[in-house]
Amino acid sequence: MPEFQEPIISTEFRQARVLLLCGKKLSAEDQNITKLLDFFGIPWRPVTTGQIAGDSGLPVGPSKFSILALAARLAEDMPSLENRASALFQWMMQANSVYIYGFRDTDGCRQLLRFLTGDAQANVRYLNSSRTYISVTSDFPEMCGPLSGLSFRVKPNEGDMLCEVHPEDEGTTSIITADDGQVFFGVTCRGVRFYLNACCETVDIGSPAVKYFDVKKFFCSVVPITMYLKWAFSDIWWNSAETSACLIVDDPLLKPRYGFLHFSETMKLMDKQNFAMTVAFIPWNWHRTNARTVRLFRQSFERVSLCVHGCDHTAGELASRSTALLNRRIKDANRRMELLHHRTSLHHDPVMVFPQGEFSPEIGRALKLNGFVAAVNTEVAPANDARNDTEIADLWNIAIMKYGAFPIFTRRYLSHGLENFAFDALIGKPCLIVGHHDVFKDQGRELLDFIAQLNSLKWNLRWRPLGEAIQHSFKIRNQDDGTSVIQMYAEKLVMDVPAETREVVFMKEEDELDCVKAVTINDTAVDCSYDGKYLKFRVKVSSKQRVEVRVIYLDKLGADPSRDGIAYLLKTRARRYLSELRDNYLSQSDFVLESATRLKRLLK
């Protein structure tokens, strides 16, 4: 485990915004905390009570700082905390706020809780329910953000705790409650603001992820500390002025009706209910369009667009480990989308949606060098037992960047729940919804109700077609010298410069510098540097100026010269027509669709 040496000198304290009270060695729980701090870009330093009592123990200088402390560890120092003359007491009195986590069912933690709350009957108990109903206050939106006012069921982890408190002090703020107890709340003790999280552990965001992140399974170990850190360090938090949103509907042809999706009705709903939609279009269908439907798309370009959904949409076609084969499939997809453009004058977003969610580790580089700006997917790990480098931290990022330093944005089904979309927004991710034609069943009542709930959350939600949503998804933070640092993910970024003239440093993760042909800002090439992980370039921008940044790549891939055989072509054609038969006719009857699905399983 990481170890540090005494003493920590005062100048290092000046640079830290979080002082983490810990032992001489960082415990596993301490390391989970530090991973979160590093992920959110918050400078921190470890400190022991022994250091606090020493000559260089107290932080000096004008910088505000917060203290993070494990309740069980702080409980060991209760006598010093109660003694106003002690170094520990004086140290905590200088903090802007104190976050205490990890209460346990011990006398020491109960004594600490009673001291902080002023409630002599305060107690710590286990959160025993297998499915707990959680409520987030609506009275503290500056901390709770989009989660404000939501109530939903979560699955507590073994050992999760609750604090039972009945303080008379008006300074007590309930933030998250469950089962008549406090999961996360704020109190004022001797003039210092304390935020107490009863949960006994913090999620390890460095652990592997094989499926989408479900905040309901990690709620107590994730949400309180994320809320606190974003609120306490809003001045240095990687932020975004708005959250882009888009509904992505997979598979439809450009015909008046596809299954339950009627395009003319849907266009009216988008205007009435305020949402935007992108059709993930299968390139194989490029020649099968309807002039009236195409005209509807052209008239509604501000709310609707097309992106690319594979090539033939066959199983695993973008999960191949052969770069040459992937390159051929992608080039075929691009060629067909160009034919669609010549036929209809419709443009498409250079964004890929993987058929059936399957992708290989090699797909990112192949897409990047073929002009795609991003991919969007529901699955988060490569298919077919390929090496999985995805971690929870990648799912918290705006996009997964582990595969060819190419952005794979994650999207969610309605069934994931409002709370997951709200948590994504809390940590800066765009709001991308996935559906198929059946999301419009019953006139899309469930979808429209969900969209209404999204629009009512406490956030700055901006509905855009997918390409625009991705181009506007980036992280920004302001430096003390007035410079803004922007981390971009997609190969193209568009932003409107706010307020005053400023200098901006752009950075983009890159793993293959010799494939970068040029970096342009508003079509003008700029010089950039490379530190082994990030491309960086600095520019001066003017107030209210629209800035368009592009990273242009060289196609250095070798194409597979082979051609698909007649068997593959016939199978692909049959698959496409049978899929449409299912969506357009069988799906209209629940009984028929269920019978067909059962028959398909029997045939397998």
Coordinates of C-alpha atoms in Angstrom, one line a residue:
M1 CA 0.0 0.0 0.0
P2 CA 1.2 3.6 -0.6
E3 CA 3.1 5.0 2.2
F4 CA 4.2 8.6 3.0
Q5 CA 6.8 10.1 5.2
E6 CA 6.6 12.7 8.0
P7 CA 6.7 15.7 8.1
I8 CA 4.5 17.2 5.4
I9 CA 5.7 20.7 4.9
S10 CA 3.4 23.7 4.9
T11 CA 3.9 24.6 1.2
E12 CA 2.4 21.2 0.3
F13 CA -0.5 21.9 2.5
R14 CA -1.1 25.1 0.6
Q15 CA -1.5 23.2 -2.7
A16 CA -4.0 20.7 -1.2
R17 CA -7.7 21.3 -1.2
V18 CA -8.5 18.1 0.7
L19 CA -6.7 16.9 3.7
L20 CA -7.4 13.2 4.2
L21 CA -7.1 12.0 7.8
C22 CA -5.6 8.6 7.7
G23 CA -3.1 6.2 9.3
K24 CA 0.6 6.0 8.4
K25 CA -0.4 3.7 5.5
L26 CA -3.3 4.3 3.2
S27 CA -5.9 1.7 3.8
A28 CA -8.0 0.1 1.0
E29 CA -10.8 2.5 2.0
D30 CA -8.5 5.5 1.9
Q31 CA -7.3 4.5 -1.5
N32 CA -10.9 4.3 -2.8
I33 CA -11.3 7.9 -1.6
T34 CA -8.1 9.1 -3.3
K35 CA -9.2 7.5 -6.6
L36 CA -12.3 9.6 -6.5
L37 CA -10.4 12.7 -5.6
D38 CA -7.9 12.1 -8.5
F39 CA -10.8 11.3 -10.9
F40 CA -12.5 14.6 -10.1
G41 CA -9.2 16.5 -10.2
I42 CA -9.2 17.7 -6.6
P43 CA -5.7 18.1 -5.1
W44 CA -5.3 16.2 -1.8
R45 CA -2.8 15.3 0.9
P46 CA -2.8 12.6 3.5
V47 CA -2.2 13.6 7.1
T48 CA -2.1 11.8 10.4
T49 CA -3.0 13.0 13.8
G50 CA 0.7 12.7 14.7
Q51 CA 1.5 15.2 12.0
I52 CA -1.2 17.6 13.2
A53 CA 0.3 17.6 16.7
G54 CA 3.8 18.3 15.3
D55 CA 5.4 21.6 14.3
S56 CA 4.2 21.7 10.7
G57 CA 0.8 20.1 11.3
L58 CA -1.5 23.1 10.7
P59 CA -2.2 24.2 7.1
V60 CA -1.3 27.8 6.4
G61 CA -2.0 30.3 3.6
P62 CA -5.2 31.7 2.1
S63 CA -6.5 28.6 0.3
K64 CA -9.7 27.0 1.6
F65 CA -9.5 23.3 2.4
S66 CA -11.8 20.5 3.5
I67 CA -11.1 17.5 5.7
L68 CA -12.2 14.0 4.9
A69 CA -12.1 11.6 7.8
L70 CA -13.3 8.0 8.5
A71 CA -15.7 8.1 11.5
A72 CA -14.0 5.1 13.2
R73 CA -10.6 6.8 12.9
L74 CA -11.9 10.1 14.2
A75 CA -13.7 8.4 17.1
E76 CA -10.3 7.2 18.4
D77 CA -9.3 10.8 18.8
M78 CA -12.5 12.0 20.5
P79 CA -10.7 13.3 23.6
S80 CA -8.6 15.5 21.4
L81 CA -11.6 16.6 19.4
E82 CA -13.6 17.6 22.5
N83 CA -10.6 19.6 23.9
R84 CA -10.8 23.1 22.4
A85 CA -7.1 23.6 23.1
S86 CA -6.0 20.5 21.2
A87 CA -4.2 20.6 17.9
L88 CA -6.8 18.4 16.3
F89 CA -9.7 20.6 17.4
Q90 CA -7.8 23.8 16.2
W91 CA -7.0 22.1 12.9
M92 CA -10.7 21.1 12.2
M93 CA -11.9 24.6 13.2
Q94 CA -9.9 26.0 10.3
A95 CA -11.5 23.8 7.7
N96 CA -14.1 25.1 5.3
S97 CA -16.1 22.0 5.9
V98 CA -15.5 18.4 7.2
Y99 CA -16.8 15.2 5.5
I100 CA -17.0 12.2 7.8
Y101 CA -17.9 8.8 6.4
G102 CA -17.9 5.2 7.5
F103 CA -19.9 5.0 10.7
R104 CA -20.0 1.7 12.4
D105 CA -22.0 0.0 15.1
T106 CA -19.5 0.8 17.8
D107 CA -19.6 2.9 21.0
G108 CA -16.9 5.1 19.6
C109 CA -18.9 6.0 16.5
R110 CA -22.0 6.6 18.6
Q111 CA -20.1 8.9 20.9
L112 CA -18.8 10.8 17.9
L113 CA -22.2 11.1 16.4
R114 CA -23.7 12.4 19.6
F115 CA -20.9 15.0 20.0
L116 CA -21.4 16.3 16.5
T117 CA -25.2 16.4 16.5
G118 CA -25.8 17.4 20.1
D119 CA -28.3 14.6 20.4
A120 CA -27.6 12.4 23.4
Q121 CA -29.8 9.6 22.0
A122 CA -28.3 9.5 18.5
N123 CA -27.6 6.0 17.3
V124 CA -26.0 4.1 14.5
R125 CA -27.8 1.0 13.1
Y126 CA -27.6 -1.3 10.1
L127 CA -29.7 -0.7 7.0
N128 CA -31.1 -4.2 6.9
S129 CA -33.7 -4.0 4.2
S130 CA -32.9 -5.8 1.0
R131 CA -34.7 -3.1 -1.0
T132 CA -34.6 0.3 0.6
Y133 CA -36.6 3.4 -0.3
I134 CA -34.3 6.4 -0.6
S135 CA -35.4 10.0 -0.7
V136 CA -33.2 13.0 -1.7
T137 CA -34.1 16.4 -0.4
S138 CA -35.4 19.1 -2.8
D139 CA -34.2 21.8 -0.5
F140 CA -30.5 21.7 -1.3
P141 CA -30.3 21.7 -5.2
E142 CA -26.8 23.3 -5.2
M143 CA -25.5 20.0 -3.7
C144 CA -28.0 17.5 -4.9
G145 CA -28.4 18.8 -8.5
P146 CA -30.5 16.6 -10.8
L147 CA -31.1 14.1 -8.0
S148 CA -33.0 16.8 -6.0
G149 CA -36.4 15.6 -4.9
L150 CA -36.2 12.1 -6.3
S151 CA -37.3 9.0 -4.3
F152 CA -36.6 5.4 -5.5
R153 CA -35.6 2.0 -4.3
V154 CA -31.9 1.0 -3.9
K155 CA -30.2 -2.2 -3.0
P156 CA -28.1 -1.6 0.1
N157 CA -24.7 -3.3 0.4
E158 CA -23.9 -5.5 3.4
G159 CA -22.8 -3.3 6.2
D160 CA -24.5 -0.1 5.1
M161 CA -25.6 2.0 8.1
L162 CA -28.1 4.6 9.1
C163 CA -27.8 7.4 11.7
E164 CA -30.8 7.9 13.9
V165 CA -30.7 11.5 15.1
H166 CA -33.3 13.9 16.5
P167 CA -31.4 17.1 17.0
E168 CA -33.0 20.4 18.0
D169 CA -30.4 22.5 16.3
E170 CA -31.7 24.3 13.2
G171 CA -28.4 23.8 11.5
T172 CA -29.1 20.2 10.8
T173 CA -29.9 19.5 7.1
S174 CA -31.3 16.2 5.9
I175 CA -30.0 15.4 2.5
I176 CA -30.6 11.7 1.9
T177 CA -32.9 9.7 4.1
A178 CA -34.1 6.1 4.3
D179 CA -36.2 4.0 6.7
D180 CA -36.7 6.9 9.1
G181 CA -33.0 7.4 9.4
Q182 CA -30.3 9.6 7.9
V183 CA -28.0 8.3 5.2
F184 CA -26.4 11.7 4.5
F185 CA -26.9 14.9 6.4
G186 CA -25.2 18.1 7.5
V187 CA -24.7 19.5 11.0
T188 CA -23.0 22.5 12.5
C189 CA -20.7 21.8 15.5
R190 CA -18.9 24.6 17.2
G191 CA -19.1 26.8 14.2
V192 CA -17.8 24.2 11.7
R193 CA -20.0 22.6 9.0
F194 CA -19.8 18.8 9.1
Y195 CA -21.4 16.4 6.5
L196 CA -21.9 12.9 7.7
N197 CA -22.3 9.9 5.5
A198 CA -23.3 6.8 7.4
C199 CA -22.2 4.4 4.7
C200 CA -19.3 2.2 5.8
E201 CA -17.4 2.0 2.5
T202 CA -16.6 3.9 -0.7
V203 CA -16.9 2.3 -4.2
D204 CA -13.6 1.4 -5.9
I205 CA -13.9 3.2 -9.3
G206 CA -10.8 1.3 -10.4
S207 CA -12.6 -2.0 -10.4
P208 CA -13.5 -3.7 -13.7
A209 CA -16.9 -3.0 -15.3
V210 CA -18.6 -5.6 -17.5
K211 CA -22.1 -3.8 -17.8
Y212 CA -23.6 -0.4 -17.3
F213 CA -23.2 1.4 -14.0
D214 CA -26.3 1.1 -11.9
V215 CA -26.4 3.8 -9.2
K216 CA -29.1 1.8 -7.3
K217 CA -26.5 -0.9 -6.5
F218 CA -23.9 1.5 -5.2
F219 CA -26.0 4.3 -3.9
C220 CA -24.7 4.8 -0.4
S221 CA -21.1 4.3 -1.3
V222 CA -21.3 6.7 -4.3
V223 CA -23.9 9.4 -4.2
P224 CA -23.2 11.2 -0.9
I225 CA -19.4 11.7 -1.5
T226 CA -20.0 12.7 -5.1
M227 CA -22.6 15.3 -4.1
Y228 CA -20.3 16.6 -1.4
L229 CA -17.2 16.9 -3.6
K230 CA -19.0 18.6 -6.4
W231 CA -20.5 21.1 -4.0
A232 CA -17.4 21.8 -1.9
F233 CA -15.1 22.2 -4.9
S234 CA -17.4 23.7 -7.4
D235 CA -14.7 26.3 -8.2
I236 CA -12.2 23.6 -9.5
W237 CA -14.7 20.9 -10.5
W238 CA -14.6 19.7 -14.1
N239 CA -17.9 21.1 -15.2
S240 CA -20.2 21.9 -18.1
A241 CA -22.8 24.6 -18.4
E242 CA -25.4 22.3 -19.8
T243 CA -26.3 18.6 -20.3
S244 CA -27.0 17.5 -23.9
A245 CA -29.7 15.0 -24.5
C246 CA -30.9 12.8 -27.3
L247 CA -33.2 9.8 -28.0
I248 CA -31.5 7.2 -30.2
V249 CA -33.9 4.8 -32.0
D250 CA -32.1 1.8 -33.6
D251 CA -32.9 0.2 -36.9
P252 CA -35.8 2.1 -38.6
L253 CA -35.9 2.5 -42.4
L254 CA -36.8 6.0 -43.7
K255 CA -40.4 5.0 -44.5
P256 CA -43.7 6.5 -43.1
R257 CA -44.0 3.7 -40.5
Y258 CA -41.6 1.3 -38.9
G259 CA -43.2 -0.9 -36.3
F260 CA -44.8 1.4 -33.8
L261 CA -42.8 4.4 -35.0
H262 CA -44.9 6.8 -37.3
F263 CA -42.5 9.5 -38.4
S264 CA -45.1 12.2 -39.1
E265 CA -46.6 11.8 -35.6
T266 CA -43.2 11.6 -34.0
M267 CA -42.0 14.8 -35.6
K268 CA -45.1 16.6 -34.0
L269 CA -44.4 15.0 -30.6
M270 CA -40.8 16.2 -30.7
D271 CA -41.9 19.8 -31.1
K272 CA -44.7 19.5 -28.5
Q273 CA -42.8 17.6 -25.8
N274 CA -39.4 19.2 -26.4
F275 CA -37.0 16.4 -27.3
A276 CA -34.7 15.5 -30.1
M277 CA -34.2 12.1 -31.9
T278 CA -31.5 10.4 -34.0
V279 CA -32.2 7.3 -36.0
A280 CA -29.4 4.7 -35.9
F281 CA -29.7 3.8 -39.6
I282 CA -28.5 0.5 -41.0
P283 CA -26.4 1.4 -44.2
W284 CA -27.5 -1.8 -46.0
N285 CA -30.9 0.0 -46.3
W286 CA -29.5 3.0 -48.1
H287 CA -31.6 2.5 -51.3
R288 CA -34.9 1.8 -49.4
T289 CA -36.3 5.2 -48.6
N290 CA -39.6 7.1 -48.9
A291 CA -39.6 10.6 -50.4
R292 CA -42.2 11.9 -48.0
T293 CA -40.3 10.6 -44.9
V294 CA -37.0 12.0 -46.3
R295 CA -38.7 15.4 -46.7
L296 CA -39.9 15.3 -43.0
F297 CA -36.2 14.7 -42.0
R298 CA -35.0 17.7 -44.0
Q299 CA -37.7 19.9 -42.6
S300 CA -36.9 18.9 -39.0
F301 CA -33.1 19.0 -39.1
E302 CA -32.9 20.9 -35.8
R303 CA -34.5 18.0 -33.9
V304 CA -33.8 14.9 -35.9
S305 CA -30.7 13.3 -37.6
L306 CA -29.2 10.0 -38.8
C307 CA -26.2 8.2 -37.5
V308 CA -24.6 4.9 -38.6
H309 CA -25.7 1.5 -37.2
G310 CA -23.1 -1.0 -38.3
C311 CA -22.9 -1.9 -42.0
D312 CA -25.0 -5.0 -42.7
H313 CA -26.1 -5.2 -39.1
T314 CA -25.0 -8.9 -38.8
A315 CA -24.1 -10.5 -35.5
G316 CA -20.7 -9.4 -34.3
E317 CA -19.7 -7.6 -37.5
L318 CA -17.8 -4.9 -35.5
A319 CA -16.5 -7.4 -32.9
S320 CA -13.9 -8.8 -35.3
R321 CA -10.3 -8.8 -34.1
S322 CA -9.1 -8.3 -37.7
T323 CA -8.4 -4.6 -38.3
A324 CA -8.4 -5.2 -42.1
L325 CA -11.9 -6.7 -41.9
L326 CA -13.2 -4.0 -39.6
N327 CA -11.7 -1.4 -42.0
R328 CA -13.6 -3.0 -44.9
R329 CA -16.9 -3.0 -43.1
I330 CA -16.5 0.6 -42.0
K331 CA -15.6 1.7 -45.5
D332 CA -18.6 -0.1 -46.9
A333 CA -20.8 1.6 -44.3
N334 CA -19.4 5.0 -45.2
R335 CA -19.8 4.3 -49.0
R336 CA -23.4 3.4 -48.5
M337 CA -24.2 6.4 -46.3
E338 CA -22.7 8.6 -49.1
L339 CA -25.0 6.9 -51.6
L340 CA -27.9 7.7 -49.3
H341 CA -26.8 11.3 -49.3
H342 CA -26.6 11.5 -53.1
R343 CA -30.1 9.9 -53.3
T344 CA -31.8 12.0 -50.6
S345 CA -29.5 15.0 -49.8
L346 CA -29.6 13.9 -46.2
H347 CA -26.5 14.3 -44.1
H348 CA -25.6 11.9 -41.3
D349 CA -23.7 12.2 -38.1
P350 CA -20.3 10.4 -38.3
V351 CA -21.2 8.4 -35.1
M352 CA -21.3 4.6 -35.0
V353 CA -23.8 2.6 -33.0
F354 CA -22.6 -1.0 -32.7
P355 CA -25.1 -3.7 -33.9
Q356 CA -26.3 -5.7 -30.9
G357 CA -23.8 -3.7 -28.8
E358 CA -20.9 -6.0 -29.8
F359 CA -17.5 -4.4 -30.4
S360 CA -13.8 -5.5 -30.3
P361 CA -10.9 -3.6 -28.7
E362 CA -9.6 -2.8 -32.3
I363 CA -12.8 -1.0 -33.4
G364 CA -11.9 2.3 -31.8
R365 CA -8.8 2.9 -33.9
A366 CA -10.5 1.7 -37.1
L367 CA -13.4 4.1 -36.6
K368 CA -11.1 7.0 -35.7
L369 CA -9.0 6.6 -38.8
N370 CA -12.1 6.4 -41.0
G371 CA -13.4 9.7 -40.0
F372 CA -15.9 8.8 -37.3
V373 CA -16.0 11.3 -34.3
A374 CA -17.4 8.9 -31.7
A375 CA -19.4 5.7 -31.1
V376 CA -22.4 5.3 -28.9
N377 CA -23.2 2.0 -27.2
T378 CA -25.2 0.3 -24.4
E379 CA -22.6 -2.5 -23.8
V380 CA -19.4 -1.3 -22.1
A381 CA -17.0 -4.3 -22.5
P382 CA -15.6 -5.9 -25.6
A383 CA -17.4 -9.0 -26.9
N384 CA -16.2 -12.6 -27.4
D385 CA -14.0 -12.8 -24.3
A386 CA -11.6 -10.1 -25.6
R387 CA -9.6 -8.3 -23.0
N388 CA -11.8 -5.9 -21.0
D389 CA -10.0 -2.7 -19.9
T390 CA -13.2 -0.9 -18.9
E391 CA -13.4 0.2 -15.3
I392 CA -16.1 2.0 -13.3
A393 CA -14.2 5.2 -13.7
D394 CA -14.5 4.9 -17.5
L395 CA -18.3 4.7 -17.1
W396 CA -18.2 7.8 -15.0
N397 CA -16.2 9.7 -17.6
I398 CA -18.0 11.5 -20.4
A399 CA -16.9 8.6 -22.7
I400 CA -14.9 5.4 -22.5
M401 CA -11.5 6.1 -24.0
K402 CA -9.7 2.8 -23.4
Y403 CA -10.0 1.4 -27.0
G404 CA -7.7 3.3 -29.4
A405 CA -8.2 6.5 -27.5
F406 CA -11.6 6.7 -29.3
P407 CA -14.7 7.9 -27.5
I408 CA -17.4 5.4 -26.8
F409 CA -20.4 7.2 -25.3
T410 CA -22.7 5.1 -23.1
R411 CA -26.5 5.2 -23.4
R412 CA -29.3 3.9 -21.3
Y413 CA -32.8 2.3 -21.7
L414 CA -35.8 3.8 -19.9
S415 CA -35.7 0.8 -17.7
H416 CA -32.5 2.0 -16.1
G417 CA -34.6 4.5 -14.2
L418 CA -34.7 8.3 -13.8
E419 CA -32.1 8.1 -11.0
N420 CA -29.4 6.7 -13.3
F421 CA -29.9 9.5 -15.8
A422 CA -29.8 12.1 -13.0
F423 CA -26.6 10.6 -11.5
D424 CA -25.0 10.7 -15.0
A425 CA -25.8 14.4 -15.2
L426 CA -24.4 15.0 -11.7
I427 CA -21.0 13.7 -12.9
G428 CA -21.2 15.5 -16.2
K429 CA -22.3 12.8 -18.7
P430 CA -24.7 13.5 -21.5
C431 CA -28.2 12.1 -21.4
L432 CA -28.5 9.5 -24.2
I433 CA -31.6 7.3 -24.3
V434 CA -31.8 4.2 -26.4
G435 CA -35.0 2.7 -27.8
H436 CA -36.4 0.7 -30.6
H437 CA -39.6 1.2 -32.5
D438 CA -41.6 -0.3 -29.6
V439 CA -40.7 2.7 -27.4
F440 CA -43.5 4.4 -29.3
K441 CA -46.1 1.8 -28.5
D442 CA -49.4 3.1 -27.1
Q443 CA -48.6 6.5 -28.7
G444 CA -45.3 6.6 -26.8
R445 CA -47.0 7.3 -23.4
E446 CA -44.2 5.7 -21.3
L447 CA -41.5 7.6 -23.3
L448 CA -43.3 10.9 -23.2
D449 CA -43.8 10.6 -19.4
F450 CA -40.2 9.8 -18.9
I451 CA -39.1 12.7 -21.1
A452 CA -41.4 15.0 -19.1
Q453 CA -39.7 13.8 -15.9
L454 CA -36.3 14.4 -17.4
N455 CA -37.3 17.9 -18.4
S456 CA -38.5 18.7 -14.9
L457 CA -35.2 17.8 -13.1
K458 CA -32.9 20.5 -11.7
W459 CA -30.4 20.8 -14.5
N460 CA -29.8 22.7 -17.7
L461 CA -30.9 20.1 -20.2
R462 CA -30.5 20.8 -23.9
W463 CA -32.1 18.4 -26.4
R464 CA -30.0 18.0 -29.6
P465 CA -29.6 15.5 -32.4
L466 CA -26.9 13.0 -31.6
G467 CA -24.0 14.5 -33.5
E468 CA -24.5 17.9 -31.9
A469 CA -25.0 16.4 -28.5
I470 CA -21.6 14.7 -28.8
Q471 CA -19.9 17.7 -30.1
H472 CA -21.1 19.7 -27.1
S473 CA -20.0 17.1 -24.6
F474 CA -16.7 18.1 -22.9
K475 CA -15.3 19.0 -19.5
I476 CA -14.1 22.5 -18.6
R477 CA -12.4 24.0 -15.5
N478 CA -11.1 27.4 -14.8
Q479 CA -7.6 28.1 -13.6
D480 CA -6.6 30.8 -11.1
D481 CA -4.8 32.7 -13.8
G482 CA -8.1 33.1 -15.8
T483 CA -7.3 30.4 -18.3
S484 CA -9.9 27.7 -19.1
V485 CA -8.9 24.1 -19.6
I486 CA -11.2 22.1 -21.8
Q487 CA -10.9 18.3 -22.2
M488 CA -12.5 17.1 -25.4
Y489 CA -13.5 13.6 -26.2
A490 CA -15.0 13.4 -29.7
E491 CA -12.9 14.2 -32.7
K492 CA -15.0 17.4 -33.1
L493 CA -16.0 19.9 -30.5
V494 CA -18.3 22.9 -30.8
M495 CA -18.6 25.5 -28.0
D496 CA -20.0 29.0 -27.7
V497 CA -17.5 31.1 -25.7
P498 CA -19.2 32.8 -22.7
A499 CA -18.7 36.3 -21.3
E500 CA -15.2 37.8 -21.6
T501 CA -12.3 37.1 -23.9
R502 CA -10.1 34.4 -22.5
E503 CA -7.3 32.0 -23.2
V504 CA -8.3 28.3 -23.6
V505 CA -6.1 25.2 -23.3
F506 CA -7.6 22.3 -25.2
M507 CA -6.6 18.7 -24.4
K508 CA -7.5 15.4 -26.0
E509 CA -6.4 12.0 -25.1
E510 CA -4.4 10.4 -27.9
D511 CA -2.3 7.2 -28.2
E512 CA -1.0 7.4 -31.7
L513 CA 0.5 10.7 -32.6
D514 CA 1.7 9.7 -36.1
C515 CA -1.9 9.2 -37.2
V516 CA -2.8 12.8 -36.4
K517 CA -2.8 14.8 -39.7
A518 CA -3.9 18.2 -38.3
V519 CA -5.7 20.0 -35.5
T520 CA -7.9 22.9 -36.6
I521 CA -9.8 25.6 -34.9
N522 CA -12.5 27.2 -37.1
D523 CA -10.8 25.5 -40.1
T524 CA -7.4 27.1 -39.3
A525 CA -4.5 24.7 -38.4
V526 CA -2.9 25.2 -35.0
D527 CA 0.3 24.0 -33.4
C528 CA -0.1 21.5 -30.6
S529 CA 2.1 19.6 -28.2
Y530 CA 2.0 16.0 -26.9
D531 CA 2.9 14.8 -23.5
G532 CA 2.6 11.1 -24.2
K533 CA -1.1 10.9 -23.4
Y534 CA -2.8 14.2 -24.4
L535 CA -2.7 16.4 -27.4
K536 CA -2.6 20.0 -26.1
F537 CA -3.1 23.3 -27.8
R538 CA -3.6 26.9 -26.5
V539 CA -5.7 29.5 -28.2
K540 CA -7.2 32.9 -27.5
V541 CA -10.9 33.2 -28.0
S542 CA -13.3 36.1 -28.1
S543 CA -16.5 36.7 -26.2
K544 CA -19.6 35.1 -27.8
Q545 CA -17.4 33.5 -30.5
R546 CA -18.4 30.0 -31.7
V547 CA -15.3 27.7 -31.7
E548 CA -15.2 24.5 -33.7
V549 CA -12.2 22.3 -33.0
R550 CA -11.3 19.3 -35.1
V551 CA -8.7 16.6 -34.9
I552 CA -8.1 15.1 -38.4
Y553 CA -6.6 11.7 -38.8
L554 CA -4.7 9.9 -41.5
D555 CA -6.2 6.6 -42.8
K556 CA -3.3 4.2 -42.2
L557 CA -5.3 1.0 -42.2
G558 CA -5.0 -1.8 -44.6
A559 CA -8.2 -3.0 -46.2
D560 CA -9.3 -6.6 -46.5
P561 CA -9.3 -7.3 -50.3
S562 CA -11.6 -10.3 -50.0
R563 CA -15.3 -10.1 -50.8
D564 CA -18.3 -11.5 -49.1
G565 CA -19.6 -14.7 -50.6
I566 CA -23.1 -15.3 -52.0
A567 CA -24.1 -17.2 -48.8
Y568 CA -23.3 -14.2 -46.6
L569 CA -25.1 -11.8 -49.0
L570 CA -28.2 -14.0 -49.0
K571 CA -28.2 -14.5 -45.3
T572 CA -27.8 -10.7 -44.8
R573 CA -30.8 -10.0 -47.1
A574 CA -32.9 -12.6 -45.3
R575 CA -32.0 -11.2 -41.9
R576 CA -32.9 -7.6 -42.9
Y577 CA -36.3 -8.6 -44.4
L578 CA -37.2 -10.9 -41.5
S579 CA -36.3 -8.3 -39.0
E580 CA -38.7 -5.9 -40.7
L581 CA -41.4 -8.5 -40.8
R582 CA -41.0 -8.9 -37.1
D583 CA -41.0 -5.2 -36.3
N584 CA -43.7 -4.1 -38.8
Y585 CA -46.2 -7.0 -38.3
L586 CA -45.4 -9.6 -35.6
S587 CA -44.7 -6.9 -33.0
Q588 CA -48.2 -5.5 -33.4
S589 CA -49.6 -8.5 -31.5
D590 CA -48.0 -9.4 -28.2
F591 CA -49.3 -13.0 -28.6
V592 CA -47.8 -13.5 -32.1
L593 CA -44.5 -11.8 -31.1
E594 CA -44.2 -14.0 -28.0
S595 CA -45.0 -17.1 -30.0
A596 CA -42.4 -16.2 -32.7
T597 CA -39.8 -15.5 -30.0
R598 CA -40.5 -18.9 -28.3
L599 CA -40.2 -20.7 -31.7
K600 CA -36.9 -18.9 -32.3
R601 CA -35.6 -20.2 -29.0
L602 CA -36.7 -23.8 -29.8
L603 CA -35.0 -23.7 -33.2
K604 CA -31.8 -22.6 -31.5

